[in-house]
CSV table of C-alpha atoms and ligand atoms in Angstrom, one decimal:
chain,number,residue,atom,x,y,z
A,20,MET,CA,-17.3,-8.0,-18.3
A,21,ALA,CA,-16.4,-7.0,-15.0
A,22,LEU,CA,-17.0,-3.4,-13.8
A,23,GLN,CA,-13.1,-3.2,-13.2
A,24,ASP,CA,-12.2,-4.6,-16.3
A,25,MET,CA,-13.8,-1.8,-18.4
A,26,ILE,CA,-12.7,1.2,-15.7
A,27,ASP,CA,-9.5,-0.3,-16.9
A,28,LEU,CA,-9.4,-0.4,-20.7
A,29,LEU,CA,-11.6,3.1,-20.1
A,30,LEU,CA,-8.3,4.1,-18.5
A,31,THR,CA,-5.4,2.3,-20.7
A,32,ARG,CA,-7.1,2.7,-24.3
A,33,ARG,CA,-4.2,3.9,-26.5
A,34,SER,CA,-4.6,3.6,-30.5
A,35,LEU,CA,-2.8,1.2,-32.4
A,36,VAL,CA,-1.4,3.3,-35.8
A,37,ALA,CA,-2.6,1.8,-38.7
A,38,ARG,CA,1.0,1.2,-39.9
A,39,ASP,CA,1.0,-1.1,-37.0
A,40,MET,CA,-1.7,-3.5,-37.6
A,41,CYS,CA,-2.2,-7.2,-39.3
A,42,GLU,CA,-3.9,-9.9,-40.0
A,43,PRO,CA,-6.9,-11.2,-38.5
A,44,GLY,CA,-8.6,-8.1,-38.8
A,45,PRO,CA,-11.6,-8.7,-36.6
A,46,SER,CA,-14.4,-11.7,-37.7
A,47,ALA,CA,-17.9,-10.9,-39.4
A,48,GLN,CA,-19.2,-11.3,-35.5
A,49,GLU,CA,-16.9,-9.4,-34.0
A,50,ARG,CA,-17.2,-6.2,-36.7
A,51,ASP,CA,-20.6,-6.8,-36.2
A,52,VAL,CA,-20.5,-6.2,-32.4
A,53,ILE,CA,-18.2,-3.5,-33.3
A,54,LEU,CA,-20.5,-1.7,-35.2
A,55,GLN,CA,-23.5,-2.4,-32.6
A,56,ALA,CA,-21.4,-0.5,-29.9
A,57,GLY,CA,-21.2,2.1,-32.7
A,58,ALA,CA,-24.5,2.6,-32.9
A,59,ARG,CA,-25.3,2.4,-29.1
A,60,VAL,CA,-24.8,5.9,-28.7
A,61,PRO,CA,-26.6,9.1,-26.6
A,62,ASP,CA,-28.8,9.8,-29.3
A,63,HIS,CA,-31.2,12.8,-28.5
A,64,GLY,CA,-34.1,12.3,-30.5
A,65,LYS,CA,-33.4,9.0,-31.6
A,66,LEU,CA,-32.3,10.2,-34.9
A,67,GLY,CA,-29.2,7.9,-35.7
A,68,PRO,CA,-27.5,10.9,-37.2
A,69,TRP,CA,-24.7,8.4,-38.5
A,70,ARG,CA,-24.1,5.3,-41.2
A,71,PHE,CA,-21.3,2.9,-41.5
A,72,VAL,CA,-19.0,2.0,-44.3
A,73,ILE,CA,-17.1,-0.9,-44.6
A,74,PHE,CA,-14.1,-1.6,-46.6
A,75,GLU,CA,-12.7,-5.7,-46.6
A,76,GLY,CA,-10.6,-7.6,-48.7
A,77,ASP,CA,-10.3,-6.0,-52.2
A,78,ALA,CA,-12.8,-3.1,-51.5
A,79,ARG,CA,-9.9,-1.7,-49.5
A,80,GLN,CA,-7.5,-2.1,-52.7
A,81,LYS,CA,-10.1,-0.9,-55.1
A,82,CYS,CA,-10.9,2.6,-53.3
A,83,GLY,CA,-7.4,3.0,-52.5
A,84,GLU,CA,-6.9,2.8,-56.4
A,85,GLN,CA,-9.7,5.6,-56.7
A,86,LEU,CA,-7.7,7.9,-54.1
A,87,ALA,CA,-4.3,7.3,-55.4
A,88,SER,CA,-6.0,8.8,-58.7
A,89,ILE,CA,-7.4,11.9,-57.0
A,90,PHE,CA,-4.2,12.6,-54.9
A,91,GLN,CA,-2.4,12.3,-58.5
A,92,ASP,CA,-4.9,14.8,-60.4
A,93,GLN,CA,-4.6,17.5,-57.2
A,94,GLU,CA,-0.8,16.7,-57.1
A,95,PRO,CA,0.8,15.9,-59.9
A,96,ASP,CA,3.9,16.5,-59.1
A,97,ALA,CA,3.9,13.6,-56.0
A,98,ASP,CA,6.1,11.2,-56.8
A,99,ALA,CA,5.5,7.3,-57.4
A,100,GLU,CA,6.0,6.1,-53.9
A,101,ARG,CA,4.1,8.6,-52.3
A,102,VAL,CA,1.1,7.8,-54.5
A,103,GLN,CA,1.5,4.1,-54.3
A,104,MET,CA,1.3,5.0,-50.4
A,105,GLU,CA,-1.9,6.7,-51.5
A,106,ARG,CA,-3.1,3.4,-53.1
A,107,ASP,CA,-2.1,1.6,-50.7
A,108,ARG,CA,-4.0,3.5,-47.7
A,109,LEU,CA,-7.1,1.2,-47.2
A,110,LEU,CA,-4.5,-2.0,-46.9
A,111,ARG,CA,-3.1,-0.4,-43.6
A,112,ALA,CA,-5.5,-2.7,-41.6
A,113,PRO,CA,-7.4,-5.6,-42.5
A,114,LEU,CA,-10.9,-3.8,-41.6
A,115,VAL,CA,-11.6,-0.6,-42.3
A,116,ILE,CA,-14.9,1.3,-41.3
A,117,ALA,CA,-15.8,4.8,-42.4
A,118,VAL,CA,-18.1,6.4,-39.8
A,119,ILE,CA,-20.3,8.8,-41.7
A,120,SER,CA,-22.1,11.9,-40.5
A,121,CYS,CA,-25.4,12.5,-40.9
A,122,VAL,CA,-26.8,15.5,-39.9
A,123,VAL,CA,-30.7,16.1,-40.4
A,124,ASP,CA,-32.5,19.5,-39.7
A,125,HIS,CA,-34.8,19.2,-36.9
A,126,PRO,CA,-36.6,21.4,-35.0
A,127,LYS,CA,-35.5,20.8,-31.5
A,128,ILE,CA,-32.2,18.6,-32.0
A,129,PRO,CA,-29.0,21.1,-33.1
A,130,GLU,CA,-26.6,20.3,-35.5
A,131,TRP,CA,-23.8,20.5,-32.4
A,132,GLU,CA,-25.5,17.7,-30.3
A,133,GLN,CA,-25.7,15.1,-33.7
A,134,LEU,CA,-22.2,16.0,-34.4
A,135,LEU,CA,-21.5,15.1,-31.0
A,136,SER,CA,-22.9,11.9,-31.3
A,137,VAL,CA,-21.3,10.7,-34.2
A,138,GLY,CA,-18.2,10.9,-31.9
A,139,ALA,CA,-19.3,9.1,-29.9
A,140,VAL,CA,-20.1,6.3,-32.3
A,141,CYS,CA,-16.7,6.4,-33.2
A,142,GLN,CA,-15.2,6.2,-29.4
A,143,ASN,CA,-17.2,3.3,-28.7
A,144,MET,CA,-16.3,1.3,-31.7
A,145,LEU,CA,-12.6,2.1,-30.9
A,146,LEU,CA,-13.4,0.8,-27.0
A,147,ALA,CA,-15.2,-2.4,-28.8
A,148,ALA,CA,-12.8,-3.2,-30.8
A,149,SER,CA,-10.2,-2.7,-27.8
A,150,ALA,CA,-11.9,-4.5,-25.5
A,151,MET,CA,-11.9,-7.3,-28.3
A,152,GLY,CA,-8.0,-7.2,-28.0
A,153,TYR,CA,-7.8,-5.7,-31.4
A,154,GLY,CA,-5.6,-2.6,-32.1
A,155,ALA,CA,-8.0,0.2,-33.3
A,156,GLN,CA,-7.4,3.4,-35.0
A,157,TRP,CA,-9.3,7.1,-35.7
A,158,LEU,CA,-7.7,8.5,-38.9
A,159,THR,CA,-9.5,12.2,-41.2
A,160,GLU,CA,-6.0,12.3,-42.9
A,161,TRP,CA,-7.2,14.3,-46.3
A,162,TYR,CA,-9.4,12.2,-47.6
A,163,ALA,CA,-11.8,12.7,-45.2
A,164,PHE,CA,-11.9,16.1,-46.3
A,165,ASP,CA,-12.2,16.0,-50.0
A,166,ASP,CA,-14.9,16.2,-51.9
A,167,GLU,CA,-14.2,13.7,-54.5
A,168,ALA,CA,-12.5,11.3,-52.5
A,169,ASN,CA,-16.2,11.6,-50.4
A,170,ALA,CA,-18.0,11.2,-53.6
A,171,VAL,CA,-16.1,8.1,-54.1
A,172,LEU,CA,-17.4,7.1,-50.7
A,173,GLY,CA,-20.5,7.6,-51.7
A,174,LEU,CA,-21.4,10.5,-48.9
A,175,ARG,CA,-24.8,12.4,-49.9
A,176,GLU,CA,-25.7,16.1,-50.0
A,177,GLY,CA,-25.0,17.2,-46.0
A,178,GLU,CA,-23.2,14.2,-44.9
A,179,ARG,CA,-19.4,14.2,-43.6
A,180,THR,CA,-17.1,11.9,-42.6
A,181,ALA,CA,-16.0,11.5,-39.3
A,182,GLY,CA,-14.0,9.6,-39.7
A,183,TYR,CA,-12.2,6.1,-40.6
A,184,LEU,CA,-11.3,3.4,-38.3
A,185,TYR,CA,-9.1,1.2,-39.4
A,186,PHE,CA,-8.6,-1.7,-37.2
A,187,GLY,CA,-6.3,-5.2,-36.6
A,188,SER,CA,-4.3,-7.3,-34.5
A,189,MET,CA,-1.5,-5.5,-32.9
A,190,THR,CA,2.3,-6.1,-34.3
A,191,ASP,CA,3.2,-3.8,-31.3
A,192,LYS,CA,1.5,-2.9,-28.2
A,193,PRO,CA,1.6,1.3,-28.2
A,194,GLY,CA,3.4,2.8,-25.7
A,195,GLU,CA,2.3,5.8,-23.3
A,196,ARG,CA,1.3,8.4,-24.4
A,197,ALA,CA,1.7,11.7,-22.8
A,198,ARG,CA,-2.0,12.9,-21.9
A,199,PRO,CA,-3.0,16.6,-20.6
A,200,ALA,CA,-2.7,17.3,-16.9
A,201,LEU,CA,-6.4,17.0,-15.7
A,202,GLU,CA,-6.1,19.6,-12.6
A,203,GLU,CA,-5.4,22.0,-15.5
A,204,ARG,CA,-8.9,21.2,-17.1
A,205,VAL,CA,-10.9,20.7,-14.1
A,206,SER,CA,-12.2,23.3,-12.1
A,207,PHE,CA,-14.7,23.5,-9.4
A,208,TRP,CA,-17.4,25.9,-9.6
A,209,GLY,CA,-17.9,28.5,-7.1
A,210,GLN,CA,-14.2,28.2,-6.1
A,211,SER,CA,-11.5,30.5,-7.9
B,615,FMN,C1,-11.6,12.9,-35.5
B,615,FMN,C2,-9.8,13.1,-35.9
B,615,FMN,C3,-9.7,12.5,-36.3
B,615,FMN,C4,-8.0,12.1,-36.5
B,615,FMN,N1,-7.4,12.0,-37.4
B,615,FMN,C5,-6.2,11.4,-37.3
B,615,FMN,C6,-5.0,11.6,-38.7
B,615,FMN,O1,-5.8,11.9,-39.7
B,615,FMN,N2,-4.1,11.6,-38.1
B,615,FMN,C7,-3.3,11.1,-36.7
B,615,FMN,O2,-2.5,11.1,-36.9
B,615,FMN,N3,-4.2,11.2,-36.1
B,615,FMN,C8,-5.6,11.2,-36.5
B,615,FMN,N4,-6.2,11.3,-34.9
B,615,FMN,C9,-5.8,11.1,-33.5
B,615,FMN,C10,-5.5,9.6,-33.2
B,615,FMN,O3,-6.9,8.5,-33.8
B,615,FMN,C11,-5.1,9.1,-32.3
B,615,FMN,O4,-6.4,9.3,-31.2
B,615,FMN,C12,-3.8,9.8,-31.8
B,615,FMN,O5,-2.8,9.0,-32.2
B,615,FMN,C13,-3.8,9.4,-30.3
B,615,FMN,O6,-3.7,8.3,-29.8
B,615,FMN,P1,-4.4,7.8,-28.0
B,615,FMN,O7,-5.8,7.6,-29.0
B,615,FMN,O8,-3.9,6.7,-27.5
B,615,FMN,O9,-4.1,8.8,-27.4
B,615,FMN,C14,-7.4,11.3,-35.0
B,615,FMN,C15,-8.5,11.8,-33.6
B,615,FMN,C16,-9.5,12.2,-34.2
B,615,FMN,C17,-10.6,12.1,-32.8
């Protein structure tokens, strides 16, 4: 990739909402490249404080059944349409990858740095998929924060879900989105 293409990607990347994704998703080979890009992030102390759980094919439906069941237990008054929405969550995209934060106790590397690193993992994966022409979206929704849903995901003691990354082809290209004005966020130290 030429340098300018990379800069263009960084300056124009957009998320595609998962409900607007369609088949085909990334191939197995492309998926592995996305994972490799994810794992190649700044990582103080080479701790690699993350791991990935992949949802493809029927696994999306099977997991959705469990999410819907948890949801229904917590929201017994939810109507059938809403429960079905929970069942179908992971079916919105052909490929879903949960990124798990696995912070370790370390005498020199604080938790904060390990959390920042897993955020970079997610962003690298979004960028890699975007470079391949796929739509991608980082979602947490309710199930990334729910203990029962995290048990379904197989989270171990001390792990947290950084997000579910959804990947698929685009039905439509996303439009622009307002961004924070840089001049409001940038200052030059020493100048008032
Ligand atoms: C950690 C994290 C969690 C997010 N979770 C959600 C979510 O649950 N629902 C949602 O609509 N957007 C969520 N987003 C925002 C989208 O991923 C996306 O960034 C947003 O739609 C803006 O699009 P853009 O990436 O093109 O700027 C989340 C973003 C981050 C960084």
